[in-house]
């Protein structure tokens, strides 16, 4: 039946552009996390992993929101150190 062919979703070029932008934004966010670790003087990988897990509840940064949580957590730690 030819109607079955119309029931499958098709990809629009804008979908691919949106996906590429999301991947680029996530990569940028991950670089920002690395920069935040560097700025905080944290260069030990196991310490980075522990902080990521504490901030996100995950072992890796999967989303832009995860990256924001890690950066926010590092800022909180920095503010506590300044007190």
Short mmCIF file of N, CA, C and O in Angstrom, two decimals:
data_model
loop_
_atom_site.label_atom_id
_atom_site.label_comp_id
_atom_site.label_asym_id
_atom_site.label_seq_id
_atom_site.Cartn_x
_atom_site.Cartn_y
_atom_site.Cartn_z
N UNK A 1 0.85 -1.19 0.00
CA UNK A 1 0.00 0.00 0.00
C UNK A 1 0.89 1.24 0.00
O UNK A 1 1.78 1.39 0.83
N UNK A 2 0.65 2.16 -0.89
CA UNK A 2 1.48 3.36 -1.01
C UNK A 2 1.34 4.29 0.19
O UNK A 2 2.23 5.07 0.48
N UNK A 3 0.25 4.20 0.93
CA UNK A 3 0.07 5.06 2.11
C UNK A 3 1.09 4.73 3.20
O UNK A 3 1.46 5.59 3.98
N UNK A 4 1.56 3.49 3.27
CA UNK A 4 2.55 3.10 4.26
C UNK A 4 3.84 3.91 4.11
O UNK A 4 4.50 4.23 5.08
N UNK A 5 4.20 4.22 2.90
CA UNK A 5 5.42 5.00 2.66
C UNK A 5 5.32 6.39 3.26
O UNK A 5 6.31 6.96 3.70
N UNK A 6 4.14 6.93 3.31
CA UNK A 6 3.95 8.29 3.81
C UNK A 6 3.92 8.34 5.35
O UNK A 6 3.98 9.41 5.93
N UNK A 7 3.83 7.19 5.97
CA UNK A 7 3.77 7.18 7.43
C UNK A 7 5.16 7.27 8.07
O UNK A 7 5.28 7.49 9.26
N UNK A 8 6.20 7.10 7.29
CA UNK A 8 7.55 7.18 7.83
C UNK A 8 8.01 8.63 7.87
O UNK A 8 7.86 9.37 6.89
N UNK A 9 8.56 9.05 9.00
CA UNK A 9 9.06 10.43 9.06
C UNK A 9 10.29 10.59 8.16
O UNK A 9 11.07 9.66 7.99
N UNK A 10 10.40 11.73 7.58
CA UNK A 10 11.58 12.01 6.73
C UNK A 10 12.40 13.08 7.41
O UNK A 10 11.90 13.88 8.20
N UNK A 11 13.67 13.10 7.11
CA UNK A 11 14.56 14.12 7.68
C UNK A 11 14.57 15.34 6.77
O UNK A 11 14.73 15.22 5.56
N UNK A 12 14.40 16.47 7.38
CA UNK A 12 14.54 17.72 6.65
C UNK A 12 15.97 18.19 6.83
O UNK A 12 16.64 17.86 7.81
N UNK A 13 16.43 18.99 5.91
CA UNK A 13 17.80 19.50 6.04
C UNK A 13 17.93 20.34 7.31
O UNK A 13 18.99 20.35 7.94
N UNK A 14 16.85 21.00 7.72
CA UNK A 14 16.92 21.80 8.94
C UNK A 14 17.12 20.91 10.17
O UNK A 14 17.75 21.31 11.13
N UNK A 15 16.62 19.66 10.13
CA UNK A 15 16.85 18.72 11.23
C UNK A 15 18.34 18.43 11.36
O UNK A 15 18.88 18.36 12.46
N UNK A 16 19.00 18.25 10.23
CA UNK A 16 20.43 17.95 10.25
C UNK A 16 21.23 19.15 10.73
O UNK A 16 22.19 19.01 11.48
N UNK A 17 20.82 20.34 10.32
CA UNK A 17 21.50 21.56 10.77
C UNK A 17 21.34 21.72 12.27
O UNK A 17 22.29 22.02 12.98
N UNK A 18 20.12 21.48 12.76
CA UNK A 18 19.87 21.58 14.20
C UNK A 18 20.72 20.57 14.97
O UNK A 18 21.27 20.89 16.01
N UNK A 19 20.83 19.36 14.45
CA UNK A 19 21.64 18.33 15.11
C UNK A 19 23.11 18.75 15.12
O UNK A 19 23.79 18.61 16.14
N UNK A 20 23.60 19.25 14.00
CA UNK A 20 24.99 19.71 13.94
C UNK A 20 25.23 20.84 14.93
O UNK A 20 26.26 20.87 15.60
N UNK A 21 24.29 21.77 15.02
CA UNK A 21 24.44 22.89 15.95
C UNK A 21 24.44 22.39 17.39
O UNK A 21 25.25 22.83 18.19
N UNK A 22 23.57 21.45 17.70
CA UNK A 22 23.53 20.90 19.05
C UNK A 22 24.85 20.22 19.40
O UNK A 22 25.37 20.38 20.50
N UNK A 23 25.41 19.46 18.45
CA UNK A 23 26.68 18.79 18.69
C UNK A 23 27.80 19.80 18.88
O UNK A 23 28.66 19.63 19.74
N UNK A 24 27.79 20.85 18.09
CA UNK A 24 28.79 21.91 18.21
C UNK A 24 28.65 22.62 19.55
O UNK A 24 29.65 22.88 20.23
N UNK A 25 27.42 22.92 19.94
CA UNK A 25 27.18 23.59 21.23
C UNK A 25 27.62 22.71 22.40
O UNK A 25 28.20 23.21 23.37
N UNK A 26 27.38 21.40 22.31
CA UNK A 26 27.80 20.49 23.37
C UNK A 26 29.33 20.44 23.44
O UNK A 26 29.90 20.49 24.53
N UNK A 27 29.99 20.39 22.30
CA UNK A 27 31.46 20.37 22.29
C UNK A 27 32.01 21.65 22.90
O UNK A 27 32.97 21.61 23.68
N UNK A 28 31.40 22.78 22.58
CA UNK A 28 31.82 24.06 23.16
C UNK A 28 31.62 24.05 24.67
O UNK A 28 32.48 24.50 25.42
N UNK A 29 30.50 23.52 25.12
CA UNK A 29 30.21 23.45 26.55
C UNK A 29 31.23 22.57 27.28
O UNK A 29 31.68 22.90 28.37
N UNK A 30 31.61 21.47 26.65
CA UNK A 30 32.61 20.58 27.25
C UNK A 30 33.97 21.30 27.34
O UNK A 30 34.67 21.15 28.34
N UNK A 31 34.32 22.06 26.31
CA UNK A 31 35.57 22.84 26.36
C UNK A 31 35.50 23.87 27.48
O UNK A 31 36.50 24.11 28.17
N UNK A 32 34.35 24.46 27.70
CA UNK A 32 34.18 25.41 28.80
C UNK A 32 34.38 24.74 30.15
O UNK A 32 34.92 25.35 31.07
N UNK A 33 33.95 23.48 30.27
CA UNK A 33 34.16 22.74 31.52
C UNK A 33 35.65 22.50 31.72
O UNK A 33 36.18 22.71 32.82
N UNK A 34 36.35 22.10 30.67
CA UNK A 34 37.79 21.87 30.77
C UNK A 34 38.49 23.16 31.18
O UNK A 34 39.37 23.16 32.05
N UNK A 35 38.08 24.27 30.60
CA UNK A 35 38.66 25.57 30.95
C UNK A 35 38.37 25.92 32.41
O UNK A 35 39.24 26.42 33.12
N UNK A 36 37.17 25.62 32.88
CA UNK A 36 36.81 25.89 34.27
C UNK A 36 37.65 25.04 35.22
O UNK A 36 38.10 25.54 36.25
N UNK A 37 37.89 23.78 34.86
CA UNK A 37 38.78 22.95 35.68
C UNK A 37 40.18 23.56 35.71
O UNK A 37 40.79 23.66 36.77
N UNK A 38 40.67 23.95 34.55
CA UNK A 38 42.00 24.56 34.47
C UNK A 38 42.08 25.83 35.32
O UNK A 38 43.02 26.01 36.09
N UNK A 39 41.07 26.68 35.19
CA UNK A 39 41.04 27.93 35.96
C UNK A 39 40.99 27.67 37.47
O UNK A 39 41.51 28.47 38.25
N UNK A 40 40.37 26.55 37.85
CA UNK A 40 40.28 26.20 39.27
C UNK A 40 41.53 25.47 39.76
O UNK A 40 41.63 25.12 40.93
N UNK A 41 42.48 25.24 38.84
CA UNK A 41 43.71 24.56 39.21
C UNK A 41 43.55 23.06 39.37
O UNK A 41 44.35 22.41 40.03
N UNK A 42 42.52 22.52 38.75
CA UNK A 42 42.25 21.07 38.84
C UNK A 42 42.75 20.42 37.56
O UNK A 42 42.22 20.68 36.48
N UNK A 43 43.79 19.59 37.70
CA UNK A 43 44.32 18.92 36.51
C UNK A 43 44.36 17.40 36.66
O UNK A 43 44.77 16.69 35.76
N UNK A 44 43.90 16.91 37.79
CA UNK A 44 43.86 15.48 38.04
C UNK A 44 42.57 14.90 37.46
O UNK A 44 41.46 15.31 37.84
N UNK A 45 42.71 13.96 36.53
CA UNK A 45 41.54 13.40 35.85
C UNK A 45 40.56 12.74 36.80
O UNK A 45 39.35 12.91 36.66
N UNK A 46 41.06 12.01 37.77
CA UNK A 46 40.14 11.34 38.70
C UNK A 46 39.37 12.36 39.53
O UNK A 46 38.19 12.16 39.85
N UNK A 47 40.00 13.48 39.87
CA UNK A 47 39.31 14.55 40.60
C UNK A 47 38.24 15.19 39.70
O UNK A 47 37.13 15.47 40.15
N UNK A 48 38.56 15.38 38.42
CA UNK A 48 37.57 15.91 37.48
C UNK A 48 36.37 14.99 37.39
O UNK A 48 35.23 15.45 37.44
N UNK A 49 36.64 13.69 37.28
CA UNK A 49 35.55 12.72 37.16
C UNK A 49 34.68 12.73 38.42
O UNK A 49 33.46 12.66 38.34
N UNK A 50 35.31 12.82 39.59
CA UNK A 50 34.57 12.86 40.85
C UNK A 50 33.67 14.09 40.90
O UNK A 50 32.50 14.02 41.28
N UNK A 51 34.22 15.24 40.48
CA UNK A 51 33.44 16.48 40.50
C UNK A 51 32.29 16.44 39.48
O UNK A 51 31.19 16.93 39.76
N UNK A 52 32.54 15.87 38.32
CA UNK A 52 31.48 15.73 37.32
C UNK A 52 30.35 14.86 37.88
O UNK A 52 29.17 15.21 37.78
N UNK A 53 30.72 13.75 38.50
CA UNK A 53 29.70 12.86 39.05
C UNK A 53 28.94 13.51 40.20
O UNK A 53 27.72 13.38 40.32
N UNK A 54 29.65 14.27 41.04
CA UNK A 54 28.99 14.97 42.15
C UNK A 54 28.01 16.01 41.62
O UNK A 54 26.90 16.14 42.12
N UNK A 55 28.42 16.73 40.59
CA UNK A 55 27.59 17.82 40.07
C UNK A 55 26.40 17.32 39.25
O UNK A 55 25.33 17.94 39.27
N UNK A 56 26.57 16.20 38.53
CA UNK A 56 25.54 15.77 37.60
C UNK A 56 24.86 14.45 37.96
O UNK A 56 23.79 14.14 37.43
N UNK A 57 25.51 13.67 38.82
CA UNK A 57 24.99 12.34 39.10
C UNK A 57 25.33 11.35 38.01
O UNK A 57 24.83 10.23 37.98
N UNK A 58 26.17 11.77 37.08
CA UNK A 58 26.58 10.92 35.94
C UNK A 58 28.10 10.86 35.89
O UNK A 58 28.77 11.73 36.43
N UNK A 59 28.61 9.86 35.19
CA UNK A 59 30.06 9.75 35.07
C UNK A 59 30.62 10.53 33.90
O UNK A 59 31.84 10.70 33.78
N UNK A 60 29.75 11.01 33.02
CA UNK A 60 30.18 11.80 31.86
C UNK A 60 29.22 12.96 31.62
O UNK A 60 28.08 12.94 32.07
N UNK A 61 29.71 13.95 30.92
CA UNK A 61 28.87 15.08 30.51
C UNK A 61 28.17 14.69 29.21
O UNK A 61 28.82 14.50 28.19
N UNK A 62 26.85 14.57 29.28
CA UNK A 62 26.08 14.14 28.11
C UNK A 62 25.32 15.28 27.45
O UNK A 62 24.95 15.18 26.29
N UNK A 63 25.06 16.34 28.21
CA UNK A 63 24.23 17.43 27.68
C UNK A 63 24.86 18.77 28.06
O UNK A 63 25.73 18.86 28.93
N UNK A 64 24.37 19.81 27.41
CA UNK A 64 24.80 21.17 27.74
C UNK A 64 24.42 21.48 29.19
O UNK A 64 25.19 22.12 29.91
N UNK A 65 23.27 21.00 29.62
CA UNK A 65 22.84 21.22 31.00
C UNK A 65 23.81 20.58 31.99
O UNK A 65 24.11 21.17 33.02
N UNK A 66 24.33 19.40 31.66
CA UNK A 66 25.34 18.77 32.52
C UNK A 66 26.57 19.67 32.64
O UNK A 66 27.10 19.85 33.73
N UNK A 67 27.01 20.22 31.52
CA UNK A 67 28.18 21.09 31.54
C UNK A 67 27.93 22.32 32.41
O UNK A 67 28.79 22.71 33.20
N UNK A 68 26.73 22.88 32.29
CA UNK A 68 26.39 24.05 33.11
C UNK A 68 26.39 23.70 34.59
O UNK A 68 26.83 24.49 35.43
N UNK A 69 25.90 22.49 34.94
CA UNK A 69 25.89 22.06 36.33
C UNK A 69 27.31 21.96 36.88
O UNK A 69 27.57 22.35 38.02
N UNK A 70 28.22 21.42 36.08
CA UNK A 70 29.61 21.26 36.54
C UNK A 70 30.24 22.62 36.75
O UNK A 70 30.88 22.87 37.78
N UNK A 71 30.07 23.53 35.80
CA UNK A 71 30.65 24.87 35.92
C UNK A 71 30.06 25.59 37.13
O UNK A 71 30.79 26.22 37.90
N UNK A 72 28.77 25.47 37.33
CA UNK A 72 28.12 26.09 38.48
C UNK A 72 28.66 25.50 39.78
O UNK A 72 28.94 26.23 40.74
N UNK A 73 28.84 24.19 39.82
CA UNK A 73 29.36 23.53 41.01
C UNK A 73 30.78 24.01 41.31
O UNK A 73 31.13 24.27 42.47
N UNK A 74 31.61 24.15 40.27
CA UNK A 74 32.97 24.64 40.47
C UNK A 74 32.96 26.07 41.02
O UNK A 74 33.78 26.41 41.88
N UNK A 75 32.04 26.89 40.54
CA UNK A 75 31.93 28.26 41.05
C UNK A 75 31.53 28.26 42.52
O UNK A 75 32.05 29.05 43.31
N UNK A 76 30.60 27.36 42.88
CA UNK A 76 30.19 27.25 44.30
C UNK A 76 31.37 26.87 45.17
O UNK A 76 31.55 27.42 46.26
N UNK A 77 32.16 25.92 44.71
CA UNK A 77 33.34 25.49 45.47
C UNK A 77 34.33 26.64 45.63
O UNK A 77 34.90 26.83 46.71
N UNK A 78 34.50 27.40 44.57
CA UNK A 78 35.42 28.55 44.61
C UNK A 78 34.94 29.60 45.61
O UNK A 78 35.72 30.15 46.37
N UNK A 79 33.63 29.84 45.61
CA UNK A 79 33.07 30.82 46.55
C UNK A 79 33.22 30.36 47.99
O UNK A 79 33.50 31.16 48.87
N UNK A 80 33.07 29.05 48.24
CA UNK A 80 33.26 28.52 49.58
C UNK A 80 34.70 28.66 50.03
O UNK A 80 34.97 28.94 51.19
N UNK A 81 35.64 28.47 49.09
CA UNK A 81 37.06 28.61 49.41
C UNK A 81 37.42 30.05 49.76
O UNK A 81 38.33 30.29 50.56
N UNK A 82 36.70 31.01 49.16
CA UNK A 82 37.00 32.42 49.41
C UNK A 82 36.47 32.90 50.76
O UNK A 82 36.89 33.93 51.25
N UNK A 83 35.53 32.17 51.35
CA UNK A 83 34.92 32.59 52.62
C UNK A 83 35.88 32.41 53.77
O UNK A 83 36.77 31.75 53.89
#
